[in-house]
Each structure stands twice: as structure tokens, then as C-alpha cells.
Coordinates of C-alpha atoms in Angstrom, one line a residue:
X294 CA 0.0 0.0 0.0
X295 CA 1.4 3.9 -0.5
X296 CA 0.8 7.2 1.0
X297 CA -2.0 9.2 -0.4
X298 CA -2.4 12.8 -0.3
X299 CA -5.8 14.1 1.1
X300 CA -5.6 16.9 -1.9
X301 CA -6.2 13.7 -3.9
X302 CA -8.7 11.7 -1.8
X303 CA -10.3 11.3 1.9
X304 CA -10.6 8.2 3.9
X305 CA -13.9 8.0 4.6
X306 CA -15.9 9.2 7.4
X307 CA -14.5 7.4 10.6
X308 CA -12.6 5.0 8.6
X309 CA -9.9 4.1 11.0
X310 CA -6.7 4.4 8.8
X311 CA -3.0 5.4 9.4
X312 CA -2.3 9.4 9.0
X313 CA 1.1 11.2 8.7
X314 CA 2.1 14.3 9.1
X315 CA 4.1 15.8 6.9
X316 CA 5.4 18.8 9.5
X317 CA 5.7 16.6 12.5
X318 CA 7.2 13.7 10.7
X319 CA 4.9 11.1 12.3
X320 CA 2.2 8.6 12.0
X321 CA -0.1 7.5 13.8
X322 CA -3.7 5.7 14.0
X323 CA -6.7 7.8 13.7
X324 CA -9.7 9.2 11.6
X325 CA -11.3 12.1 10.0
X326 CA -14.9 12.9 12.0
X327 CA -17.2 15.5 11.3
X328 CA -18.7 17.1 14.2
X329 CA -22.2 19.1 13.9
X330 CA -21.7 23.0 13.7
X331 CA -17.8 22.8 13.6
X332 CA -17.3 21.0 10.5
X333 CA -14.5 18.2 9.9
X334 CA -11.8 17.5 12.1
X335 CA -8.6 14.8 12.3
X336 CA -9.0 12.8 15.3
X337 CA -5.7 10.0 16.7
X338 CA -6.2 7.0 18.5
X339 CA -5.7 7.0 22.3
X340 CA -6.2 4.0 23.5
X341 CA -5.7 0.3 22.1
X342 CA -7.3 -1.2 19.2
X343 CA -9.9 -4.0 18.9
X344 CA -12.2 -5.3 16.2
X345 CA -15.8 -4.1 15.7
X346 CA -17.8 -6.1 13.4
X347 CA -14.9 -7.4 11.3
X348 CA -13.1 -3.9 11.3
X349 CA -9.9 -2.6 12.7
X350 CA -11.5 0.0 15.1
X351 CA -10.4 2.6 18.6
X352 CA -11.4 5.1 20.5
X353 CA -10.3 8.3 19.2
X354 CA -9.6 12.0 20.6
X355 CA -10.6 14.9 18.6
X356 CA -7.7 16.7 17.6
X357 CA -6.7 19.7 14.5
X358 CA -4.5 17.9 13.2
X359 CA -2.1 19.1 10.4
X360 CA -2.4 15.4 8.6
X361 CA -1.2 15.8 4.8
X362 CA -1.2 11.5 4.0
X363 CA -2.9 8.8 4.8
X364 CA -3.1 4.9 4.3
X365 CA -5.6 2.3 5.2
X366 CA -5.0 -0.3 7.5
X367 CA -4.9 -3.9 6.1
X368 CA -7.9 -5.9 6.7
X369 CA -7.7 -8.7 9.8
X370 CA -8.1 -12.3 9.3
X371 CA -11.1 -13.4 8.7
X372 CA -12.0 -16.4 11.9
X373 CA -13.1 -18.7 8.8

């Protein structure tokens, strides 16, 4: 999987995907949320991972993030 820019496409809403920052040099886990009156937003993981109906999912903080990439995460094995 590579980088992609968010001039050229969004993860969609509350897709849990990894996000980089191009100033801060670093990646992390988050998602982009849109919040009612305020309009969209970054927000990074701050707690642990776990799987919500077969999806890569966390809770997340709302932050204004300067994110310029992201990348989605690889799907989990399926319990088949």
C-alpha cells in the first residue's frame, strides 16, 4: 500500500486508517470525524485497538491535526 495525499482523496468518514504528518514527521492511527456546527476535524487513537464487526477500530480524541497523507489499514483475518 502507498501514501496518499488528502488533496487527492479522503478516507472516509470514521474509517480508521493510518495518518502522517508531513510537518511533524509522524504517523499515527486515527480518523477524519465531522462534528455538527464545527465542520471536519482529524481525530488520533488514544487508546488500544480491537475489532468491531470485522473492522480494525479505537477510540479516538478529537484533535486539528495538520495530517497531509494517509493509508488504510490492512484488513484482519477473517476467523473462517
Amino acid at each position: 500500500m502507498e501514501w496518499i495525499k488528502i488533496e487527492d482523496k479522503f478516507p472516509n468518514e470514521d474509517e480508521l486508517v493510518w495518518l502522517y504528518s508531513e510537518n511533524t514527521k509522524c504517523i499515527f492511527l486515527g480518523s477524519r470525524v465531522y462534528l455538527d456546527n464545527e465542520g471536519w476535524f482529524w481525530s488520533s487513537i488514544d487508546s488500544g485497538t480491537y475489532l468491531y464487526k470485522g473492522l480494525i477500530s479505537g477510540d479516538c480524541s478529537i484533535d486539528d491535526l495538520d495530517v497531509t497523507h494517509w493509508m488504510p489499514l490492512p484488513k484482519p483475518p477473517s476467523n473462517e
